[in-house]
XYZ file of C-alpha atoms in Angstrom:
685
model
C -28.355 69.400 -117.410
C -27.613 66.100 -117.936
C -29.260 64.840 -120.620
C -29.936 60.739 -120.241
C -31.163 57.813 -122.086
C -32.450 55.095 -119.072
C -31.314 51.665 -120.975
C -28.395 51.800 -118.885
C -30.319 52.132 -115.495
C -34.220 50.560 -115.159
C -33.294 47.932 -118.265
C -33.766 45.166 -114.771
C -36.547 46.349 -113.636
C -38.405 48.597 -116.497
C -41.927 50.006 -115.965
C -43.596 47.469 -118.906
C -42.105 44.629 -116.632
C -43.762 45.454 -113.121
C -47.384 46.169 -115.323
C -47.056 42.494 -116.634
C -46.743 40.510 -113.103
C -48.834 37.629 -113.728
C -51.534 37.414 -110.380
C -53.451 35.520 -108.766
C -56.449 35.235 -107.483
C -57.582 33.401 -105.018
C -57.192 29.611 -104.652
C -59.685 26.769 -103.960
C -58.224 23.536 -102.837
C -60.606 20.190 -104.311
C -63.429 18.628 -101.782
C -60.337 15.752 -101.147
C -57.753 18.100 -100.762
C -55.370 16.827 -103.287
C -55.371 19.589 -106.080
C -56.022 23.586 -106.321
C -57.731 25.604 -109.063
C -56.857 29.074 -109.139
C -57.669 31.658 -111.540
C -54.246 34.396 -113.206
C -54.351 37.507 -114.279
C -51.717 39.499 -116.697
C -52.359 42.741 -118.439
C -51.907 42.669 -122.423
C -50.234 46.103 -123.971
C -50.898 44.637 -127.133
C -54.826 44.031 -127.350
C -54.812 47.007 -123.919
C -56.569 44.065 -122.461
C -56.237 41.630 -119.346
C -55.690 37.744 -119.862
C -56.998 35.276 -117.153
C -56.522 31.567 -116.975
C -57.748 28.512 -114.984
C -55.372 25.740 -113.224
C -55.530 23.238 -111.684
C -52.293 21.568 -109.558
C -52.142 19.176 -107.713
C -51.238 20.158 -104.387
C -47.695 17.678 -104.133
C -46.223 20.314 -106.567
C -44.623 17.307 -108.212
C -45.647 18.719 -112.431
C -47.275 22.137 -113.039
C -50.559 23.084 -113.520
C -52.529 22.223 -115.986
C -54.572 24.933 -117.987
C -57.883 24.440 -118.077
C -59.734 27.189 -118.951
C -59.414 30.819 -120.081
C -60.904 33.118 -117.541
C -63.077 35.447 -119.871
C -63.054 39.484 -118.521
C -62.317 40.282 -115.322
C -65.252 41.688 -113.804
C -64.472 45.387 -111.813
C -66.262 46.861 -109.235
C -67.440 50.105 -109.758
C -64.227 51.441 -108.872
C -61.765 50.273 -111.834
C -61.112 47.416 -108.846
C -60.885 43.864 -110.018
C -63.576 41.691 -108.424
C -62.739 38.633 -106.197
C -63.271 35.526 -108.508
C -64.983 32.524 -106.476
C -64.520 29.069 -107.554
C -66.658 26.158 -106.885
C -65.627 22.465 -107.364
C -67.752 20.122 -107.901
C -68.841 16.855 -104.920
C -66.379 14.586 -106.939
C -64.004 16.570 -107.990
C -64.306 16.495 -112.127
C -65.443 20.154 -112.848
C -64.439 23.324 -111.578
C -67.448 26.103 -111.702
C -67.023 29.372 -111.974
C -68.645 32.933 -112.974
C -67.311 34.770 -116.853
C -67.481 37.327 -118.788
C -67.546 35.556 -122.431
C -68.904 38.205 -125.599
C -70.196 40.272 -123.895
C -72.238 37.664 -121.354
C -71.923 37.028 -118.092
C -72.975 33.602 -117.320
C -72.150 30.274 -115.109
C -69.183 27.727 -116.963
C -67.677 25.196 -115.620
C -63.761 23.369 -116.928
C -63.040 19.822 -116.457
C -60.013 19.091 -113.717
C -58.482 17.399 -116.204
C -58.129 19.499 -118.592
C -60.836 18.520 -121.097
C -62.306 21.688 -122.155
C -64.657 23.906 -120.442
C -68.315 24.844 -121.447
C -71.215 26.826 -120.359
C -73.662 25.682 -117.546
C -76.405 29.072 -118.227
C -77.259 30.882 -121.144
C -79.264 33.512 -119.211
C -80.357 36.561 -121.526
C -80.121 38.211 -118.268
C -76.014 38.369 -116.344
C -75.650 35.754 -113.941
C -74.951 37.866 -110.556
C -73.996 34.915 -107.637
C -74.840 30.961 -107.736
C -74.656 28.283 -106.151
C -74.610 24.478 -106.653
C -76.125 21.510 -104.272
C -74.604 19.512 -102.448
C -75.102 16.953 -104.331
C -73.912 18.579 -107.172
C -76.541 17.452 -109.436
C -78.314 20.720 -109.350
C -77.454 24.711 -109.713
C -79.253 27.964 -108.958
C -78.668 31.384 -110.097
C -79.606 34.526 -109.649
C -79.852 36.934 -112.262
C -81.628 40.924 -112.823
C -82.744 42.826 -116.004
C -81.750 41.196 -119.401
C -79.908 42.550 -121.564
C -82.253 43.647 -123.650
C -84.055 45.337 -121.118
C -80.676 47.103 -120.202
C -79.828 48.386 -123.682
C -83.632 49.619 -123.983
C -83.060 51.561 -121.079
C -80.016 53.165 -122.045
C -81.082 53.788 -125.290
C -84.603 55.176 -124.332
C -82.891 57.735 -122.210
C -80.552 58.387 -125.017
C -83.901 59.216 -127.721
C -85.630 61.145 -124.838
C -82.901 62.945 -123.037
C -81.559 62.375 -119.804
C -83.711 63.994 -116.779
C -80.645 64.711 -114.047
C -82.044 63.723 -111.055
C -80.144 62.008 -107.903
C -79.146 58.859 -109.224
C -77.521 60.748 -112.448
C -73.494 60.798 -112.037
C -73.186 64.760 -113.526
C -70.336 65.562 -114.048
C -69.787 61.504 -116.018
C -69.882 60.685 -119.692
C -74.351 59.761 -119.427
C -73.899 57.382 -121.999
C -72.950 54.303 -121.394
C -69.573 55.998 -120.059
C -68.139 52.867 -118.581
C -66.340 49.350 -119.018
C -66.309 47.630 -116.025
C -68.531 43.962 -117.212
C -67.896 43.189 -120.947
C -69.802 46.022 -122.303
C -69.945 49.838 -122.185
C -72.250 50.685 -119.483
C -74.520 53.814 -118.518
C -74.028 54.713 -115.067
C -76.141 55.449 -112.504
C -75.540 55.768 -108.609
C -76.384 53.489 -106.347
C -75.992 53.389 -102.109
C -73.810 55.731 -100.513
C -71.148 57.896 -101.269
C -69.962 57.548 -105.120
C -71.461 53.839 -105.142
C -72.478 53.206 -108.979
C -73.634 50.510 -110.565
C -76.073 50.064 -114.460
C -79.260 51.112 -115.665
C -81.527 48.920 -113.906
C -79.447 47.396 -111.333
C -81.969 48.206 -108.799
C -84.739 45.379 -110.373
C -85.011 42.621 -107.781
C -82.813 39.266 -107.657
C -84.848 36.402 -110.003
C -84.022 32.929 -108.981
C -83.429 30.029 -110.565
C -82.957 26.566 -111.168
C -81.228 24.113 -113.385
C -80.230 20.728 -113.302
C -76.670 19.904 -114.521
C -75.516 18.825 -116.696
C -77.327 20.352 -119.339
C -81.106 20.855 -118.370
C -82.846 24.038 -118.636
C -83.380 26.994 -116.561
C -86.586 26.753 -114.470
C -87.765 29.617 -112.251
C -86.986 28.851 -107.932
C -90.204 29.184 -106.091
C -89.946 31.549 -103.226
C -89.866 28.723 -100.361
C -87.018 27.310 -102.399
C -85.047 30.064 -102.630
C -81.801 30.538 -100.291
C -81.841 31.445 -96.684
C -80.778 35.020 -96.287
C -76.874 35.847 -95.523
C -76.386 33.929 -92.098
C -76.856 36.457 -89.190
C -76.884 34.979 -85.080
C -79.393 35.667 -83.666
C -78.148 34.894 -80.017
C -75.495 37.572 -79.502
C -77.510 41.014 -79.207
C -76.590 42.407 -76.373
C -73.289 39.418 -75.420
C -70.666 40.629 -78.355
C -71.044 43.926 -81.060
C -71.802 42.741 -84.966
C -69.349 40.831 -86.097
C -67.649 42.105 -89.176
C -66.320 38.698 -90.182
C -68.456 35.679 -90.745
C -67.233 31.998 -91.027
C -69.176 28.512 -90.947
C -68.135 25.044 -90.451
C -68.320 22.653 -93.041
C -70.517 20.539 -93.106
C -71.959 21.785 -89.013
C -72.845 24.250 -87.755
C -70.403 26.466 -85.931
C -69.486 29.753 -86.799
C -66.034 31.470 -85.757
C -66.097 35.049 -85.865
C -64.439 38.126 -85.721
C -65.290 41.024 -83.653
C -64.107 44.485 -82.671
C -64.079 45.673 -79.323
C -62.122 48.462 -77.040
C -62.636 52.317 -76.912
C -62.247 54.140 -80.064
C -61.548 57.557 -78.883
C -61.935 59.422 -82.310
C -62.040 56.274 -84.628
C -64.471 55.028 -86.720
C -63.766 51.549 -85.453
C -62.843 50.210 -82.060
C -59.655 49.081 -82.088
C -59.008 45.451 -81.098
C -60.316 42.644 -82.477
C -61.815 39.598 -80.870
C -61.404 35.819 -82.340
C -64.659 33.467 -81.082
C -66.839 30.453 -82.152
C -70.880 30.233 -81.754
C -72.253 26.709 -81.621
C -75.018 27.916 -83.858
C -76.382 30.837 -85.142
C -78.941 31.335 -81.503
C -76.186 30.403 -79.143
C -75.338 33.541 -76.635
C -72.254 31.863 -75.334
C -69.451 32.038 -77.541
C -66.798 30.435 -77.008
C -63.638 33.562 -76.971
C -60.250 32.614 -77.502
C -58.401 33.674 -74.313
C -54.569 32.597 -75.542
C -52.203 34.757 -76.208
C -51.456 34.153 -79.966
C -55.146 35.185 -80.461
C -55.096 37.934 -78.268
C -54.452 41.529 -78.885
C -53.683 40.853 -82.216
C -54.111 42.690 -85.477
C -56.285 39.244 -86.468
C -57.353 39.777 -89.879
C -59.199 36.401 -91.736
C -60.874 32.884 -90.223
C -61.907 29.814 -92.134
C -62.692 25.998 -90.324
C -59.996 23.523 -90.717
C -62.019 21.014 -92.791
C -62.291 17.557 -90.239
C -61.468 19.125 -87.059
C -62.065 21.444 -84.247
C -59.567 23.693 -84.961
C -59.690 27.581 -86.945
C -56.834 28.881 -88.698
C -56.557 32.508 -88.080
C -54.861 34.991 -90.264
C -52.657 37.944 -88.446
C -51.174 41.069 -90.165
C -49.438 42.616 -88.107
C -49.045 46.396 -88.548
C -45.408 46.859 -86.594
C -43.810 44.007 -88.959
C -45.160 45.829 -92.285
C -48.021 44.131 -92.451
C -46.697 40.306 -92.974
C -48.951 37.784 -92.293
C -48.727 35.306 -90.063
C -51.489 31.839 -89.857
C -52.183 30.305 -86.339
C -54.374 27.405 -85.263
C -56.897 27.285 -82.402
C -58.347 24.223 -81.442
C -61.947 25.635 -79.841
C -62.199 22.277 -77.713
C -58.901 22.801 -76.294
C -58.312 26.544 -76.044
C -54.477 25.715 -77.475
C -53.686 27.750 -80.337
C -50.950 27.160 -82.636
C -48.455 29.225 -84.872
C -48.467 27.844 -88.386
C -46.278 29.681 -90.621
C -45.180 33.543 -90.561
C -43.769 35.089 -93.743
C -42.404 38.730 -94.478
C -45.418 39.963 -97.103
C -48.795 38.735 -97.441
C -49.794 34.769 -97.685
C -53.588 35.807 -98.801
C -52.853 37.277 -101.394
C -50.772 39.222 -103.863
C -52.473 42.580 -103.852
C -55.785 41.893 -100.859
C -54.247 41.671 -97.754
C -58.137 40.158 -96.853
C -58.282 37.489 -99.426
C -57.956 33.861 -97.941
C -56.076 30.551 -98.333
C -57.505 27.887 -100.181
C -57.847 24.919 -96.955
C -57.705 21.008 -97.219
C -57.641 18.960 -93.980
C -53.660 18.745 -93.949
C -52.264 21.352 -96.273
C -52.920 25.301 -96.867
C -52.090 26.341 -100.388
C -52.101 30.465 -100.549
C -50.473 33.176 -102.733
C -47.600 34.627 -101.266
C -46.044 37.766 -102.134
C -43.516 40.909 -100.214
C -42.528 43.888 -101.247
C -40.087 43.287 -103.545
C -41.101 39.717 -104.610
C -43.574 39.308 -106.881
C -46.900 36.500 -106.112
C -46.740 32.859 -107.113
C -48.565 30.089 -105.222
C -47.290 27.933 -102.174
C -48.319 25.150 -100.585
C -47.820 25.573 -96.423
C -48.095 22.160 -94.172
C -50.367 22.537 -91.272
C -48.512 20.485 -89.412
C -44.613 21.713 -89.930
C -45.243 24.733 -91.103
C -43.372 23.990 -94.208
C -43.716 25.738 -97.773
C -42.943 24.578 -100.565
C -43.843 26.952 -103.769
C -46.106 25.474 -106.809
C -46.281 27.930 -109.263
C -44.139 31.037 -109.880
C -44.837 32.973 -113.225
C -43.473 35.818 -112.107
C -39.929 34.176 -111.315
C -37.269 35.942 -113.810
C -38.354 39.335 -112.276
C -38.454 37.999 -108.868
C -34.409 37.187 -109.512
C -34.064 41.026 -110.838
C -35.904 42.221 -108.040
C -33.576 40.251 -105.533
C -30.777 41.793 -107.228
C -31.583 44.984 -108.534
C -34.219 46.613 -106.592
C -34.564 45.528 -102.894
C -36.672 46.325 -100.686
C -36.184 46.357 -96.849
C -38.617 47.976 -94.429
C -38.410 51.029 -92.481
C -39.626 51.256 -89.135
C -39.892 54.997 -87.464
C -41.691 57.381 -84.499
C -42.611 60.973 -85.168
C -42.757 63.956 -82.940
C -45.769 62.569 -80.793
C -44.837 58.935 -80.597
C -46.779 57.362 -83.476
C -45.480 54.491 -85.086
C -45.339 54.027 -88.800
C -43.661 52.085 -91.007
C -43.017 51.486 -94.975
C -40.787 49.781 -97.777
C -37.961 51.019 -98.574
C -36.501 50.794 -102.541
C -32.666 52.592 -102.110
C -31.761 54.413 -105.599
C -28.823 52.158 -107.151
C -25.979 53.584 -108.406
C -25.741 57.139 -106.094
C -23.019 58.160 -104.531
C -24.022 60.478 -102.164
C -27.905 61.341 -100.742
C -30.275 60.458 -103.014
C -33.971 61.966 -104.090
C -36.491 60.556 -102.528
C -39.681 59.647 -103.599
C -42.494 58.533 -101.158
C -46.294 57.276 -101.666
C -48.761 56.917 -99.032
C -51.530 54.856 -98.081
C -51.604 50.658 -98.075
C -48.103 49.366 -98.861
C -49.147 45.775 -98.908
C -48.461 42.629 -101.048
C -46.014 43.038 -104.024
C -45.291 47.006 -104.845
C -45.705 47.908 -108.123
C -46.801 51.159 -107.953
C -48.114 51.570 -104.710
C -51.826 52.165 -103.830
C -53.804 52.590 -107.550
C -50.472 51.231 -109.302
C -48.974 54.769 -110.773
C -45.489 55.132 -109.417
C -43.048 52.161 -110.071
C -40.982 51.940 -107.415
C -38.252 49.770 -108.437
C -37.926 51.665 -111.622
C -37.788 54.627 -109.997
C -35.020 53.496 -107.386
C -32.786 51.388 -110.273
C -32.817 55.103 -111.923
C -31.339 56.906 -108.560
C -34.358 57.990 -106.803
C -35.269 56.333 -103.743
C -38.739 55.532 -103.287
C -40.262 55.108 -100.037
C -44.064 53.549 -99.753
C -45.533 54.847 -96.160
C -48.971 53.098 -95.094
C -51.453 54.590 -93.355
C -51.425 53.229 -89.433
C -54.593 50.956 -88.863
C -57.718 52.991 -86.722
C -59.275 55.512 -89.197
C -58.677 58.900 -87.174
C -62.587 60.646 -87.395
C -61.226 64.117 -87.356
C -59.693 65.434 -90.721
C -57.575 67.562 -89.341
C -55.703 65.310 -87.267
C -56.062 62.475 -90.364
C -54.483 64.176 -92.585
C -51.732 65.830 -89.942
C -50.962 62.075 -89.036
C -49.696 61.627 -92.849
C -47.919 64.682 -92.746
C -46.137 63.791 -89.957
C -45.423 60.336 -90.898
C -43.397 61.898 -94.937
C -41.426 64.520 -92.029
C -40.650 62.249 -89.977
C -39.010 59.536 -92.786
C -37.678 62.289 -94.400
C -35.808 63.035 -91.742
C -34.911 60.271 -90.620
C -33.219 59.339 -94.112
C -31.654 62.504 -94.571
C -29.954 62.100 -90.818
C -28.573 58.825 -92.072
C -27.107 60.211 -95.243
C -29.457 58.616 -97.320
C -31.721 61.467 -99.370
C -31.403 64.579 -99.796
C -33.775 66.413 -98.012
C -33.709 69.739 -100.969
C -35.055 66.563 -103.199
C -38.433 64.771 -101.914
C -41.444 64.363 -104.662
C -44.710 62.631 -103.375
C -47.437 61.173 -105.334
C -50.586 59.496 -104.655
C -54.016 57.843 -105.676
C -57.454 58.406 -103.226
C -57.043 59.083 -99.791
C -52.900 59.049 -100.563
C -53.657 62.312 -103.057
C -55.482 63.434 -100.158
C -52.406 63.471 -97.663
C -50.039 64.220 -101.013
C -52.486 67.642 -101.342
C -52.141 68.745 -97.498
C -48.375 67.924 -97.548
C -47.898 70.642 -100.168
C -50.629 72.662 -97.536
C -49.084 72.479 -95.040
C -44.740 72.080 -95.294
C -42.602 72.492 -97.698
C -41.476 69.223 -98.403
C -42.107 68.595 -101.476
C -39.962 69.622 -105.094
C -42.449 67.916 -107.040
C -45.879 66.160 -106.323
C -48.241 63.223 -108.827
C -51.705 63.272 -108.102
C -54.318 60.195 -109.317
C -57.576 61.281 -107.768
C -59.737 64.881 -106.809
C -59.085 66.894 -104.092
C -61.873 68.322 -102.031
C -62.925 71.134 -103.615
C -66.404 72.992 -104.656
C -66.663 71.486 -107.589
C -67.051 67.673 -105.670
C -70.374 69.301 -103.798
C -71.560 71.043 -107.262
C -71.728 67.689 -109.347
C -73.514 65.939 -105.857
C -75.728 69.044 -104.557
C -79.174 66.074 -105.619
C -77.810 63.407 -104.009
C -79.150 64.264 -100.373
C -77.802 62.701 -97.464
C -76.139 59.778 -100.133
C -73.383 62.471 -100.272
C -73.439 64.818 -97.592
C -74.108 62.335 -94.975
C -70.842 61.215 -95.866
C -69.407 64.827 -96.012
C -70.531 65.351 -92.849
C -68.930 62.245 -91.041
C -65.997 61.916 -92.624
C -64.593 65.584 -93.467
C -66.880 67.664 -90.729
C -67.977 69.885 -94.094
C -71.939 70.673 -95.301
C -71.467 73.300 -98.639
C -69.243 76.077 -98.550
C -71.970 78.572 -97.450
C -72.421 76.272 -94.566
C -69.074 75.338 -93.169
C -66.405 77.952 -94.635
C -63.822 78.244 -92.245
C -64.368 74.124 -92.428
C -63.185 74.743 -95.682
C -60.711 76.817 -95.986
C -58.549 75.074 -93.512
C -59.066 71.458 -95.345
C -59.823 71.959 -99.140
C -56.398 72.991 -101.208
C -58.068 75.726 -103.486
C -57.880 78.172 -100.808
C -54.005 77.117 -100.020
C -52.921 78.248 -103.865
C -50.101 80.366 -102.688
C -48.882 77.593 -100.123
C -48.507 74.969 -102.758
C -45.410 75.891 -104.149
C -43.698 72.934 -106.051
C -45.093 71.407 -109.730
C -47.580 68.898 -109.950
C -48.546 66.601 -112.139
C -52.158 65.567 -113.077
C -53.033 61.734 -113.933
C -56.914 61.835 -113.146
C -59.102 59.156 -114.826
C -62.270 61.016 -116.821
C -64.861 59.914 -114.264
C -63.248 62.294 -112.079
C -61.103 64.879 -113.403
C -64.005 67.524 -113.641
C -64.109 67.474 -109.340
C -60.179 68.479 -109.750
C -60.621 71.912 -111.839
C -60.575 74.197 -109.270
C -57.234 73.614 -108.151
C -55.261 71.610 -110.929
C -56.567 75.014 -113.703
C -55.460 77.763 -111.510
C -51.556 75.858 -111.501
C -52.063 74.816 -115.415
C -52.978 78.435 -116.245
C -49.515 79.442 -113.899
C -47.508 76.740 -115.679
C -46.973 75.235 -112.380
C -48.825 71.913 -113.778
C -49.699 69.340 -116.154
C -53.422 67.482 -116.751
C -53.409 64.255 -118.412
C -57.044 62.361 -118.559
C -57.311 58.949 -119.281
C -61.049 58.447 -120.768
C -63.340 55.154 -120.093
C -61.404 54.733 -116.300
C -62.980 55.163 -112.978
C -61.438 55.955 -109.620
C -58.308 53.069 -110.331
C -57.290 53.449 -113.736
C -57.629 49.802 -115.566
C -56.460 49.750 -118.609
C -53.008 48.038 -119.802
C -52.174 51.158 -121.705
C -53.213 54.239 -119.443
C -51.381 51.652 -116.182
C -48.393 51.930 -119.049
C -48.326 55.567 -119.874
C -48.752 56.428 -116.105
C -46.139 54.451 -115.033
C -43.268 56.029 -117.786
C -44.684 59.762 -117.603
C -44.505 59.548 -113.140
C -40.902 58.537 -113.748
C -40.075 60.490 -116.343
C -41.773 63.433 -114.423
C -39.326 62.747 -110.899
C -36.571 62.058 -112.735
C -36.346 65.633 -114.579
C -37.261 67.498 -111.403
C -35.003 64.705 -108.275
C -32.336 64.556 -111.025
C -32.184 66.620 -113.583
C -32.269 63.699 -115.958
C -33.715 63.390 -119.654
C -34.921 60.667 -121.390
C -33.343 61.381 -124.581
C -35.642 59.383 -126.987
C -36.890 62.279 -129.790
C -40.377 61.585 -129.121
C -40.073 63.210 -125.412
C -38.648 66.361 -126.589
C -41.608 68.305 -126.106
C -42.459 67.075 -122.873
C -39.353 68.449 -121.832
C -39.048 71.798 -123.531
C -42.990 72.140 -121.497
C -41.162 70.807 -118.242
C -38.644 73.206 -118.686
C -40.763 76.427 -119.481
C -42.195 75.255 -116.048
C -38.904 75.371 -113.786
C -38.629 78.597 -115.555
C -42.029 80.449 -114.553
C -41.541 78.706 -111.316
C -38.627 80.559 -111.158
C -39.292 83.630 -111.483
C -42.280 82.978 -109.441
C -40.123 83.019 -107.327
C -37.951 85.589 -107.535
C -40.974 88.015 -107.145
C -42.283 86.290 -104.290
C -38.683 86.236 -102.648
C -37.972 82.986 -101.999
C -35.431 80.312 -102.911
C -36.637 77.752 -105.925
C -39.349 74.786 -105.149
């Protein structure tokens, strides 16, 4: 078996370079349209942290961006995903305002747009949950919850007196200060449906305050002066379905809205999107866009063009690999015109539902393609001309273009379902190459697929083609059909690439996160396609139910609606159909489990039997939620996955002495697999 170092193959795109990509938050254009503010985020392996920086740049692109402030620790949701960063310009364009975590406190800060400096606006005893500026910029309203001291005292009281297990306690997690997603390790409790989590006392109501700018004292806001609840059109009942996205005209009363229409037919949501405008929130006469450019299209975003009658709308096209185009619709004339079309995302490097910054004449967009990292671009609204304003990942983009380009792949399965994926073809392979597949969402710049676990470009540079498949639009309610569509997508893709002589169908590996993990499990259960697998999330198994027994409908309602499952005693046949623990005899490929600490106990019914029979390795990453986010953990996951699939699909090994024990275990796993195959009368994996 060959033993090869990795320096000669992956030097252009090693996993660390993919991890250290500079990402962008949503850009916001200044009131005069001449500048744009944005925040960048980049991993630091040495400090196991994320560096964030606020910049301001002129929209003409004649000068590089000006660094104006440190952005603090990125805020994250309970699943570990980064929260969108919002910035508010002062009306005179002198300041940008934003929420930041500094020294364990979440406050509103402001930074001078000319780079003079930054300072906190609020110095509250409680963490700020949200804020807004007055129209004249002379005051700010913000809201907070319990004070930090109250939260710490509540945590300590539970610690001292013992934690009573009830429906809000996340059984299976560390129960005291388990997770750091907002600048400090905090005790978590279930909040809302499914697995939503929040810190202790997060359910206390908002307290509203007002502060005069600059430097005023915060005062409690009277109930009558508090902001109105979120806008909900009141005249639409019986006219249109409830909108899923709204955009209010700046300095006006008109409302652009997107609604889902059509017959659901076994889907969770109707299949089509309708774009319309209301004259105000009480209107019952929507003006519906009838242009071919907005009819039957996957409209995913809307915003008003300042000082005009135009709504800008984004189409994210499934048939084009979810590439985005932007159009403008004049709500008075009914005419629609294209602005710009891209080969990837224009609305963000990761999130296809974020928005471009907008002025009367131009957009400021974060553009990214599968093989080109995110950068900031100016898009002229009249001509569609694109101009790069800031490209901090330019060196990696150049190397990706020469060493690991991606191409859009389209195919259909035997039932006629259409799929798209991004393929990074193996480099330096004379004949059919091994293939790695991941499944879920493949938009924007592809580092490691959904969840960022598998370094796709690094795999390709090491002689393994890597295909990221996007689940087609439309969430299928029947889980057997839902999973079947995913398995069929993988099977049809392998058939296509093998028929073209591009991949070796006996050397196919797969990895998945969240729903992608579920499809990976189902592919292992329902087919003999896979020679190796790697998962980052748990499967549906009885432990899942055991640890959530006390949550009642907050958990079981979703279990019934998404999987048709009750307890294993209530729906035994359904459990045996869906859960991989009842199909251990069908799972023959070696498996790598790299799971978050908050979830790994849910999977022990599957992972431990496989470890016991020398068919799997299980790694658990401390202080991680659903999606791992610590840079050192991400790098370890990337590198181990690269080693794993090189070993099982190519027989390659990294010659570094520190990895000798790893390969000794994997050789033992291979031997054990060969012995099982002999006993069962089967071929090798």
